[in-house]
mmCIF file with all atom_site columns, C-alpha atoms in Angstrom:
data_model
loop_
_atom_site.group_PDB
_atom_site.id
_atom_site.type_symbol
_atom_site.label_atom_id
_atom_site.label_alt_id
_atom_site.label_comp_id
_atom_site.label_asym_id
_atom_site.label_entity_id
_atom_site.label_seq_id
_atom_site.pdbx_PDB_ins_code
_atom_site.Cartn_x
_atom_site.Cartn_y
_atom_site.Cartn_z
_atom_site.occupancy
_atom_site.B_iso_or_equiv
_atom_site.pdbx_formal_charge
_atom_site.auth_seq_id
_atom_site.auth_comp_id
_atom_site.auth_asym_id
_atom_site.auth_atom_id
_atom_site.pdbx_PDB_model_num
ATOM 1   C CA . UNK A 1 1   ? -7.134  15.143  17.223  1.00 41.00 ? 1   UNK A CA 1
ATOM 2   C CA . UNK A 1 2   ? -7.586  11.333  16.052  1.00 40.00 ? 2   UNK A CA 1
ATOM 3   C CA . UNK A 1 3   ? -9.400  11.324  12.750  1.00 42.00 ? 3   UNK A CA 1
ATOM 4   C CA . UNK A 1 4   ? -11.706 8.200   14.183  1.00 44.00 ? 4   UNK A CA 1
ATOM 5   C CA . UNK A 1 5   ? -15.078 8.038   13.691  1.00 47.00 ? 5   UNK A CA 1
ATOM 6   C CA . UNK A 1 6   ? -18.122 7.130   15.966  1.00 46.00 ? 6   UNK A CA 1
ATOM 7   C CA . UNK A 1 7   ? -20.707 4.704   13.923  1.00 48.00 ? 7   UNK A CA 1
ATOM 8   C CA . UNK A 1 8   ? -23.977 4.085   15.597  1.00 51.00 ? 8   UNK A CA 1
ATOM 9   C CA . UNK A 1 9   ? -25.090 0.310   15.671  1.00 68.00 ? 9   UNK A CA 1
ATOM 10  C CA . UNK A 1 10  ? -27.208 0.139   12.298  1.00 77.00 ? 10  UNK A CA 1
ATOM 11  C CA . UNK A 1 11  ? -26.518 3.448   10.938  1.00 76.00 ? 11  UNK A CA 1
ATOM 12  C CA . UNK A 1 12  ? -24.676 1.920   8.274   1.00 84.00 ? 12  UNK A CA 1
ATOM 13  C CA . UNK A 1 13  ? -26.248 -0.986  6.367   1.00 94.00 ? 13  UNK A CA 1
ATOM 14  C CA . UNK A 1 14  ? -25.357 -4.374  7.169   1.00 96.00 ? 14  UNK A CA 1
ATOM 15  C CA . UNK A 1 15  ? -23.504 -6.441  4.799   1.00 97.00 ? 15  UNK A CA 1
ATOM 16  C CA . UNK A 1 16  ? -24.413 -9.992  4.011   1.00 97.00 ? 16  UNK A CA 1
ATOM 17  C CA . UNK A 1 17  ? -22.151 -12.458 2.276   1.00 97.00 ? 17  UNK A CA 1
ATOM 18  C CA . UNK A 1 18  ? -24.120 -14.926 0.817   1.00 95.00 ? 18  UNK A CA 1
ATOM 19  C CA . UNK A 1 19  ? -21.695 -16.198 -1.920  1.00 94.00 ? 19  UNK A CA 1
ATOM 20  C CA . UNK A 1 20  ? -18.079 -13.904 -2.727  1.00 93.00 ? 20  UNK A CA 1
ATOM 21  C CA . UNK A 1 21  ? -16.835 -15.721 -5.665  1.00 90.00 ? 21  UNK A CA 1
ATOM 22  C CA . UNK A 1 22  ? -14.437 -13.495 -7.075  1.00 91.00 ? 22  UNK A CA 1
ATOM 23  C CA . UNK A 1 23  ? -16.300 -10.466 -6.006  1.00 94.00 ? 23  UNK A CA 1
ATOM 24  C CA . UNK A 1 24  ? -13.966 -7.333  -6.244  1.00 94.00 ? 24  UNK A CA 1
ATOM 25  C CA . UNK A 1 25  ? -11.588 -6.617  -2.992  1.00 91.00 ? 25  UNK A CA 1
ATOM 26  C CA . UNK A 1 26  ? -11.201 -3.320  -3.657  1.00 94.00 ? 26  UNK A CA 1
ATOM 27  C CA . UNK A 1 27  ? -15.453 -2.972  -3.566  1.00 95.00 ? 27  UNK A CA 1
ATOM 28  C CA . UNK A 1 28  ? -15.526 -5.455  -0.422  1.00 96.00 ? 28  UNK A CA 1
ATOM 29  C CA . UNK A 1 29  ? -13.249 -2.938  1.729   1.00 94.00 ? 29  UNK A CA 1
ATOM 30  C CA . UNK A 1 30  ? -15.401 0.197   0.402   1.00 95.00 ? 30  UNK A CA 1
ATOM 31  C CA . UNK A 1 31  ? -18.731 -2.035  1.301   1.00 95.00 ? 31  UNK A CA 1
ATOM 32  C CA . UNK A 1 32  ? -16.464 -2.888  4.650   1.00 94.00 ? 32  UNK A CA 1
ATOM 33  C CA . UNK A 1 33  ? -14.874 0.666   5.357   1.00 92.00 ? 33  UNK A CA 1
ATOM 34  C CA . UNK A 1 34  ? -17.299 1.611   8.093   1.00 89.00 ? 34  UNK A CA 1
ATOM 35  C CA . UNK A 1 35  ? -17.404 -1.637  10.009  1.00 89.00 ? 35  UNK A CA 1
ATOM 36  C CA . UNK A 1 36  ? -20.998 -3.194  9.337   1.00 93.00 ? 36  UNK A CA 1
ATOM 37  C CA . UNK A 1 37  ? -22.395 -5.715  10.998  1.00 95.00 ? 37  UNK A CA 1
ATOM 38  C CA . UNK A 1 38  ? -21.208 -8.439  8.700   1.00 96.00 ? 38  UNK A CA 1
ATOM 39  C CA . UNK A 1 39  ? -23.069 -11.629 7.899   1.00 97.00 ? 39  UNK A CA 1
ATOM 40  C CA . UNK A 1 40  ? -21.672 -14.535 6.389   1.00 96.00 ? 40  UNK A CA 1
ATOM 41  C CA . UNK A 1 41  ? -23.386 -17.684 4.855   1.00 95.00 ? 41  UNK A CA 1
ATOM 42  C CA . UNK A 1 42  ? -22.482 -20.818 6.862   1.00 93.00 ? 42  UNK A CA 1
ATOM 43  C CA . UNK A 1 43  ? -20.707 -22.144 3.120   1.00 91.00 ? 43  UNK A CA 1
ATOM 44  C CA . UNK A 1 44  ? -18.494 -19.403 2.231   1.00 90.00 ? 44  UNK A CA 1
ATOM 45  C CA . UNK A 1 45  ? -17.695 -18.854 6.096   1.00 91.00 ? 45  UNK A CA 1
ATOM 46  C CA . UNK A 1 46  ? -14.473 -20.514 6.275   1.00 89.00 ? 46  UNK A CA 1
ATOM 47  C CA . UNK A 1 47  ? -13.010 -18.316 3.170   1.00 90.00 ? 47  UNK A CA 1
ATOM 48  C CA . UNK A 1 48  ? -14.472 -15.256 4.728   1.00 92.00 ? 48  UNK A CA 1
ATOM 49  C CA . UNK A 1 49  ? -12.380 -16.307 8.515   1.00 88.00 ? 49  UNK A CA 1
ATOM 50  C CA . UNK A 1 50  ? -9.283  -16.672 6.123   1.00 90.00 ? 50  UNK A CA 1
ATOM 51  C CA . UNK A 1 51  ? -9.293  -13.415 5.372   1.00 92.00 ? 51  UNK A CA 1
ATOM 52  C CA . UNK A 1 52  ? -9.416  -12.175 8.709   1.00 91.00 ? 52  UNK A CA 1
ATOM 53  C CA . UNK A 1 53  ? -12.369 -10.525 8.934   1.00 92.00 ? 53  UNK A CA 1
ATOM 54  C CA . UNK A 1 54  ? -14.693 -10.267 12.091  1.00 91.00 ? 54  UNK A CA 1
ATOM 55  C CA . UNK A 1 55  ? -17.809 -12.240 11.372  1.00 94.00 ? 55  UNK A CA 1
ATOM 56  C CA . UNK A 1 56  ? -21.019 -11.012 13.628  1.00 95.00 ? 56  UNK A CA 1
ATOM 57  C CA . UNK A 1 57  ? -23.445 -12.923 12.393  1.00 95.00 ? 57  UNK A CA 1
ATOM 58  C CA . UNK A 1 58  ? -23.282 -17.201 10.930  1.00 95.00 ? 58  UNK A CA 1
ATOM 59  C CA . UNK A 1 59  ? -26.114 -17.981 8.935   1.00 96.00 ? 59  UNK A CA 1
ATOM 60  C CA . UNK A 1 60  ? -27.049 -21.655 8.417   1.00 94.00 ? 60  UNK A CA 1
ATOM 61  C CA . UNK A 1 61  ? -23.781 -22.481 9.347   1.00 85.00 ? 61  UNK A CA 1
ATOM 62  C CA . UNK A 1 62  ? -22.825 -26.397 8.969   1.00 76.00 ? 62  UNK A CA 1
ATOM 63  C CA . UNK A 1 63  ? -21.814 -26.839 12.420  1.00 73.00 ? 63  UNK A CA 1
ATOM 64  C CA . UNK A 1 64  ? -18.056 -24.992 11.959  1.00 75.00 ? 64  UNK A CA 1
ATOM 65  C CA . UNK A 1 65  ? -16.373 -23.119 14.846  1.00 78.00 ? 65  UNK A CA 1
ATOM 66  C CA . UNK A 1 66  ? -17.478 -19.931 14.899  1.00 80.00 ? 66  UNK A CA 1
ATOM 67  C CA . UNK A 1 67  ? -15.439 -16.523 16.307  1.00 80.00 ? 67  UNK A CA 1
ATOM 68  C CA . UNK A 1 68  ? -15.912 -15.964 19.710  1.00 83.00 ? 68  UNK A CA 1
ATOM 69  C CA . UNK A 1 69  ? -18.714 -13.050 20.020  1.00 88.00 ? 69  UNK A CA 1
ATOM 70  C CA . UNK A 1 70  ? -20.314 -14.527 16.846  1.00 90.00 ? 70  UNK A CA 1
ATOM 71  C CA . UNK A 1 71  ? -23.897 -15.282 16.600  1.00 92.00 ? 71  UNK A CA 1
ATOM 72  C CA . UNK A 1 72  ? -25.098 -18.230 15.162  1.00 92.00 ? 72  UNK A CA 1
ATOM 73  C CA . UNK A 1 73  ? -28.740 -18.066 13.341  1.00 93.00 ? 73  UNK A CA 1
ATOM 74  C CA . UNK A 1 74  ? -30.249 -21.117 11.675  1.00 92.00 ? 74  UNK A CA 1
ATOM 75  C CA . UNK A 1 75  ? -33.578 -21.520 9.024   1.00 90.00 ? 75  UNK A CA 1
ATOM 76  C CA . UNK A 1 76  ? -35.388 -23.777 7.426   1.00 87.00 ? 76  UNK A CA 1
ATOM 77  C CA . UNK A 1 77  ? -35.151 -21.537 3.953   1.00 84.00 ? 77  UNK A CA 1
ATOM 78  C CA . UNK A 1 78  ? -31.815 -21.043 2.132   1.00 89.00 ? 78  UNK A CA 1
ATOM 79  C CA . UNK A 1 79  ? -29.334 -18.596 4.271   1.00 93.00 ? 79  UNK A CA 1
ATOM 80  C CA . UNK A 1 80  ? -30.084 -15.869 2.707   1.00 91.00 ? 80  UNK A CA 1
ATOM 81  C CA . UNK A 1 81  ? -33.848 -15.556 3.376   1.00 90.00 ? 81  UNK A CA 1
ATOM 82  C CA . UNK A 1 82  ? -32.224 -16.123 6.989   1.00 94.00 ? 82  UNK A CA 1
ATOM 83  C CA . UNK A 1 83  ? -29.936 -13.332 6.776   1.00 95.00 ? 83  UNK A CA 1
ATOM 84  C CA . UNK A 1 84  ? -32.573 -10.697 5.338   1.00 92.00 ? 84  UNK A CA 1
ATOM 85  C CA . UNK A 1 85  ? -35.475 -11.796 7.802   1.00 91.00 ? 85  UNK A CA 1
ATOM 86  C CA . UNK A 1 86  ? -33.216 -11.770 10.761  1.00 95.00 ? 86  UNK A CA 1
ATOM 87  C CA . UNK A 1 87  ? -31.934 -7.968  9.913   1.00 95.00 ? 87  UNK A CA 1
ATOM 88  C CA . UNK A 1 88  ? -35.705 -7.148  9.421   1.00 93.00 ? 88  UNK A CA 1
ATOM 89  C CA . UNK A 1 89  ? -36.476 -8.607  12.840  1.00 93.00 ? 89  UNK A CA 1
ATOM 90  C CA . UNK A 1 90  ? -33.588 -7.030  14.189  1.00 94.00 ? 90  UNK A CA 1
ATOM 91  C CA . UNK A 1 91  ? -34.700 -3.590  12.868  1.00 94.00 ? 91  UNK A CA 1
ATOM 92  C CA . UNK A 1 92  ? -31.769 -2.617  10.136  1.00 95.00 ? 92  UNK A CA 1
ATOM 93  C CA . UNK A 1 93  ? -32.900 -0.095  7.986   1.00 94.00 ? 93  UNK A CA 1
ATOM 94  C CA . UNK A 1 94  ? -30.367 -1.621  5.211   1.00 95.00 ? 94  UNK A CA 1
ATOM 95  C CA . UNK A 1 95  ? -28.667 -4.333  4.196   1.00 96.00 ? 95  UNK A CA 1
ATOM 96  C CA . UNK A 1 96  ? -25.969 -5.077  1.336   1.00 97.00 ? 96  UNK A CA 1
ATOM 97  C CA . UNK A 1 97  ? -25.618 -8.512  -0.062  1.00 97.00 ? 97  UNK A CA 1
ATOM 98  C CA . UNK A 1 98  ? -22.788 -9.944  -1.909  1.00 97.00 ? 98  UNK A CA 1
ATOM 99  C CA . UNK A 1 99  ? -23.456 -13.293 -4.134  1.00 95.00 ? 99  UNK A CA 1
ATOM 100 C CA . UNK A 1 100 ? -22.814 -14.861 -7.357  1.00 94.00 ? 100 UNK A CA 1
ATOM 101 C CA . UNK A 1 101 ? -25.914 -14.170 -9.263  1.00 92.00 ? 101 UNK A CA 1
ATOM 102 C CA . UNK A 1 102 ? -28.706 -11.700 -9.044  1.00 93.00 ? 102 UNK A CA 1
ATOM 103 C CA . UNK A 1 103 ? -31.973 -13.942 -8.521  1.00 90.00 ? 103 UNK A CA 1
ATOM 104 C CA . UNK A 1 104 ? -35.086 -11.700 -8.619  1.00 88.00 ? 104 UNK A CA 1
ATOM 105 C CA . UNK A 1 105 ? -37.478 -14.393 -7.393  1.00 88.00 ? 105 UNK A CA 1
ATOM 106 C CA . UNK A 1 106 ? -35.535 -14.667 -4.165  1.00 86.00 ? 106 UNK A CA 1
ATOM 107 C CA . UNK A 1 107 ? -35.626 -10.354 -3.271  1.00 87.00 ? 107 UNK A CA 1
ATOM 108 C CA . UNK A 1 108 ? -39.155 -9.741  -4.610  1.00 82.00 ? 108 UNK A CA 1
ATOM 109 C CA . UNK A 1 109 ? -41.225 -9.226  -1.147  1.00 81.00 ? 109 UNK A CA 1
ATOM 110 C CA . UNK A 1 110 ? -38.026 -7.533  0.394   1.00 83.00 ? 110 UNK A CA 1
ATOM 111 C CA . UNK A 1 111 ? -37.789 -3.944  -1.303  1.00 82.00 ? 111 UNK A CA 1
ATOM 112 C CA . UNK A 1 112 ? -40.104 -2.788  1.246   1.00 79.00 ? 112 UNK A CA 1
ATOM 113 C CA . UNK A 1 113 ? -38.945 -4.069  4.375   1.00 84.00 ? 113 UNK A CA 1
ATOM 114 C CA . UNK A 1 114 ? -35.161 -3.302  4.331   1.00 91.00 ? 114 UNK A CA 1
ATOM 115 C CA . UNK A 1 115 ? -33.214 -1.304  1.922   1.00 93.00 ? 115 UNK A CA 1
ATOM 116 C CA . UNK A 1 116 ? -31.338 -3.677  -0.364  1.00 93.00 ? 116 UNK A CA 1
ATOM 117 C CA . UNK A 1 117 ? -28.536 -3.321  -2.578  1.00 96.00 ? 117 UNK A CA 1
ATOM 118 C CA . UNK A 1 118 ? -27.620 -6.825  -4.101  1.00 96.00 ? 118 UNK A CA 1
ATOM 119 C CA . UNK A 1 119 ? -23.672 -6.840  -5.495  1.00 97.00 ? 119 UNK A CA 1
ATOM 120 C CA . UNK A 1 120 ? -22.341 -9.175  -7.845  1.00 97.00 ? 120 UNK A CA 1
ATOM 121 C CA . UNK A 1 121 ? -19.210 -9.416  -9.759  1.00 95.00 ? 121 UNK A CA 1
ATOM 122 C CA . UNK A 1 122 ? -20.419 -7.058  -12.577 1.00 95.00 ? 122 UNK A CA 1
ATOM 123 C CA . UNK A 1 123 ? -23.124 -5.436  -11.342 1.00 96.00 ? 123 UNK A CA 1
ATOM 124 C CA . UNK A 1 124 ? -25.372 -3.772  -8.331  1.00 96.00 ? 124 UNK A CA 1
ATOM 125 C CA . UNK A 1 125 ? -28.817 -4.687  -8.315  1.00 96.00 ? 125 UNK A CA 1
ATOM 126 C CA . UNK A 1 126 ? -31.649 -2.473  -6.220  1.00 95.00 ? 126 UNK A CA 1
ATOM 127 C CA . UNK A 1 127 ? -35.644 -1.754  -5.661  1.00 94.00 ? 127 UNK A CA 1
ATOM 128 C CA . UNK A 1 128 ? -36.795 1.445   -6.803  1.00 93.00 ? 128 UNK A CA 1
ATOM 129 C CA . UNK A 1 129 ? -40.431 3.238   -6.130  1.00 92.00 ? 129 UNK A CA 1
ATOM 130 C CA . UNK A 1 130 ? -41.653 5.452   -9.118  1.00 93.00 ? 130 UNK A CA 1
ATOM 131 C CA . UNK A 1 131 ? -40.526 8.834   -9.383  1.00 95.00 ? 131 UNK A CA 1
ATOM 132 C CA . UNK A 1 132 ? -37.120 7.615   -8.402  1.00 95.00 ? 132 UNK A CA 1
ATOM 133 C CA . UNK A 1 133 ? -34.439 10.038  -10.509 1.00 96.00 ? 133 UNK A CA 1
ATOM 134 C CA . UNK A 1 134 ? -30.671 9.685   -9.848  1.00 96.00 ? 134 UNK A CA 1
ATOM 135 C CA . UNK A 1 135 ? -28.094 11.809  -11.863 1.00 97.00 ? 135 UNK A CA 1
ATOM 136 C CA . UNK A 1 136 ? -25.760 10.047  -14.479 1.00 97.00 ? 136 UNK A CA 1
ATOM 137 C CA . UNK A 1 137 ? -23.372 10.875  -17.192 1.00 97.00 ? 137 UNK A CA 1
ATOM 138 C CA . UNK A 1 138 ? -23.856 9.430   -20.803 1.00 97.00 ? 138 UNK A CA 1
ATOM 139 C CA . UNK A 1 139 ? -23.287 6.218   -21.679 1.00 96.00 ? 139 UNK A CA 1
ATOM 140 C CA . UNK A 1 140 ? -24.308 4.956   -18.209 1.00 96.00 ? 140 UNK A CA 1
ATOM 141 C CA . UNK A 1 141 ? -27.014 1.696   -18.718 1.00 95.00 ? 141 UNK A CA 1
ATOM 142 C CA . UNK A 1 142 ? -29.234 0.740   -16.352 1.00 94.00 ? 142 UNK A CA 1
ATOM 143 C CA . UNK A 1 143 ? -30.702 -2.979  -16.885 1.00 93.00 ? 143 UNK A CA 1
ATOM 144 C CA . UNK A 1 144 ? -34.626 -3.199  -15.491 1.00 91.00 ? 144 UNK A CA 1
ATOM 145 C CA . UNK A 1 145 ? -35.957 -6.068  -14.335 1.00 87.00 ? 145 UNK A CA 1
ATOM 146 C CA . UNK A 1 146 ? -39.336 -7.336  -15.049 1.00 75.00 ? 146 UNK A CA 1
ATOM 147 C CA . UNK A 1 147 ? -41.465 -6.513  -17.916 1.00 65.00 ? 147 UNK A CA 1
ATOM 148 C CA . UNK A 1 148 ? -43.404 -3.887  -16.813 1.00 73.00 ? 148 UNK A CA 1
ATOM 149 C CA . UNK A 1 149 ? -45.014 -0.900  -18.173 1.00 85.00 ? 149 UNK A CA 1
ATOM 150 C CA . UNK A 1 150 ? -42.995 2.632   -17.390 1.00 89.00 ? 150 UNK A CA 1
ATOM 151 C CA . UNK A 1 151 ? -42.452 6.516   -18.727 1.00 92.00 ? 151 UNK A CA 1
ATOM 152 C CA . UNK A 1 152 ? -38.574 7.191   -18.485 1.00 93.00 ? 152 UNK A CA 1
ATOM 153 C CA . UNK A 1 153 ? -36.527 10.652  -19.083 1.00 95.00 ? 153 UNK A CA 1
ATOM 154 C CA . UNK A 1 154 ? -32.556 10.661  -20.606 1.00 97.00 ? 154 UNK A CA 1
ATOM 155 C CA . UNK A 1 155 ? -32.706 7.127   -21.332 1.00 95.00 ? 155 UNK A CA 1
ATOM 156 C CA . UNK A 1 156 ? -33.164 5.089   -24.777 1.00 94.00 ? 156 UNK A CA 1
ATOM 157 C CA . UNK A 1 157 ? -33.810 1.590   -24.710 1.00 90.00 ? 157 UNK A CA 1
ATOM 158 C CA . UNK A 1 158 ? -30.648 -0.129  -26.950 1.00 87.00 ? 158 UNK A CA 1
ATOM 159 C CA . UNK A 1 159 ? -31.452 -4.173  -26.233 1.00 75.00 ? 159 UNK A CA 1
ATOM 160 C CA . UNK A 1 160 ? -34.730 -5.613  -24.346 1.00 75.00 ? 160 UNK A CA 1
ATOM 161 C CA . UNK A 1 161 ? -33.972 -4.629  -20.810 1.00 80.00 ? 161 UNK A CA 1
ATOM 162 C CA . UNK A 1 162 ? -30.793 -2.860  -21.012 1.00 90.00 ? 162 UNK A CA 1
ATOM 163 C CA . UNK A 1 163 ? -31.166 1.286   -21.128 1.00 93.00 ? 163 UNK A CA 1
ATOM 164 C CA . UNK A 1 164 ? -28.532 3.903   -21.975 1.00 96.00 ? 164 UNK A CA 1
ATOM 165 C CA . UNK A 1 165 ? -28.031 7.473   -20.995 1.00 97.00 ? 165 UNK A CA 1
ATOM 166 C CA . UNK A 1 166 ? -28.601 9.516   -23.750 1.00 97.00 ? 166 UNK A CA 1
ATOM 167 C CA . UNK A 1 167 ? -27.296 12.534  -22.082 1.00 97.00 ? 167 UNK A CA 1
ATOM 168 C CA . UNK A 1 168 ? -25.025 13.747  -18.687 1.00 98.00 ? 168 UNK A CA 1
ATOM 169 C CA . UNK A 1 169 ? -28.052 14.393  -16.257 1.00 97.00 ? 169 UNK A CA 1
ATOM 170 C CA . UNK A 1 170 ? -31.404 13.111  -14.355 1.00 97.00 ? 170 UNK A CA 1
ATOM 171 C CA . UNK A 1 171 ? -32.564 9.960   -15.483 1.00 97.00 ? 171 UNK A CA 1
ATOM 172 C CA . UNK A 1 172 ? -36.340 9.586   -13.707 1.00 96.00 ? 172 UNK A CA 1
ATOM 173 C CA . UNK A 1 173 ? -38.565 6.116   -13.375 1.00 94.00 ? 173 UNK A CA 1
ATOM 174 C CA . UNK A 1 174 ? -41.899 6.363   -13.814 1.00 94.00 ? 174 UNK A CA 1
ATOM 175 C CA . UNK A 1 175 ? -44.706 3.721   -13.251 1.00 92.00 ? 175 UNK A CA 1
ATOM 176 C CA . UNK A 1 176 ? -47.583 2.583   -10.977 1.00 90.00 ? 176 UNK A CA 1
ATOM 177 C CA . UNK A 1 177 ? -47.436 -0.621  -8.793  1.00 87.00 ? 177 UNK A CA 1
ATOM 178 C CA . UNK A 1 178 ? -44.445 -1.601  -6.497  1.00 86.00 ? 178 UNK A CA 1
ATOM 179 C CA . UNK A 1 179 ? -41.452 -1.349  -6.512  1.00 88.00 ? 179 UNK A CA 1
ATOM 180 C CA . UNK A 1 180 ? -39.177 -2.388  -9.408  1.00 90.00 ? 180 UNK A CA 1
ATOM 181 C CA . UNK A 1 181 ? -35.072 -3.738  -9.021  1.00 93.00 ? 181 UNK A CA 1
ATOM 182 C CA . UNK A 1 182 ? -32.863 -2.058  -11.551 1.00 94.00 ? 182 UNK A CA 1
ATOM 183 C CA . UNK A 1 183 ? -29.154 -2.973  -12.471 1.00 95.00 ? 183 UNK A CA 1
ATOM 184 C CA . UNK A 1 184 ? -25.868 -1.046  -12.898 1.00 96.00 ? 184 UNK A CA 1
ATOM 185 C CA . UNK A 1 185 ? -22.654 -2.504  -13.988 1.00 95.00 ? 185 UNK A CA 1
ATOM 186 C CA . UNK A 1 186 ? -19.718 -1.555  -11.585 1.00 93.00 ? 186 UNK A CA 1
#
């Protein structure tokens, strides 16, 4: 029996490439394991061809080439406001983006239309509702964005935004209002 495996088109979130940088290879084949659709900023496209992979989707793209069977989708915003409206559009339930640096201006307004999950070189960056309450061992630190009012269990506040696990177990977010992004080094 072959040990392939059926994906459904957008069961598994799309991936975005905004900006790689030296972003982890290791983490880009996990984030790449179950074929997504894959999006790629028009500027980092060429590097992303180079290393053979199978772009679906150019955003803003300056006029390059492009793989046969790849769509092309130009904005007037930067690319990826592009990429993120067109999955929305498209109906993807989730998205991963890869870039440099973790802007929270530029995600605020998304958190409810698409599951995100922002990667950067050190860190994954996501929108959580209150209530939210995710398992960790000690020593794990979560970095919260935004100054905001908020109850939290297992965790101890060591530097301004940056919490610690004080113990193996739930760690729970609570707080009215939207959503809020949190950070985890990887």
């Amino acid at each position: 029996m072959s040990s392939h495996h059926i994906v459904k088109e957008k069961q598994e979130p799309a991936l975005y490439i905004d900006e790689l940088g030296n972003f982890n290879e290791e983490l880009l084949g996990q984030l790449l394991e179950w074929s997504p659709t894959l999006l790629v900023n028009g500027e980092n496209y060429d590097k992303i061809f180079s290393l053979g992979l199978k772009v679906d989707v150019l955003v803003n793209g300056n006029g390059q080439e492009a793989q046969e069977d790849t769509k092309v989708v130009q904005g007037p915003v930067d690319a990826l406001m592009v990429a993120v409206n067109y999955l929305y559009e498209e109906k993807y339930p989730a998205v991963n983006v890869i870039t440099k640096k973790f802007d929270l201006e530029k995600f605020a307004g998304f958190e409810d239309k698409i599951n995100l999950v922002v990667f950067t070189e050190r860190a994954k960056h996501y929108p959580i509702k209150s209530g939210f309450s995710v398992w960790k061992p000690a020593g794990s630190e979560f970095l919260i964005h935004g100054n905001r009012y908020m109850e939290v269990t297992n965790l101890a506040q060591n530097e301004e935004e940056i919490f610690t696990v004080v113990k193996d177990g739930f760690v729970e977010f609570t707080f009215s209002g939207q959503p809020i992004f949190i950070s985890e080094p990887i």
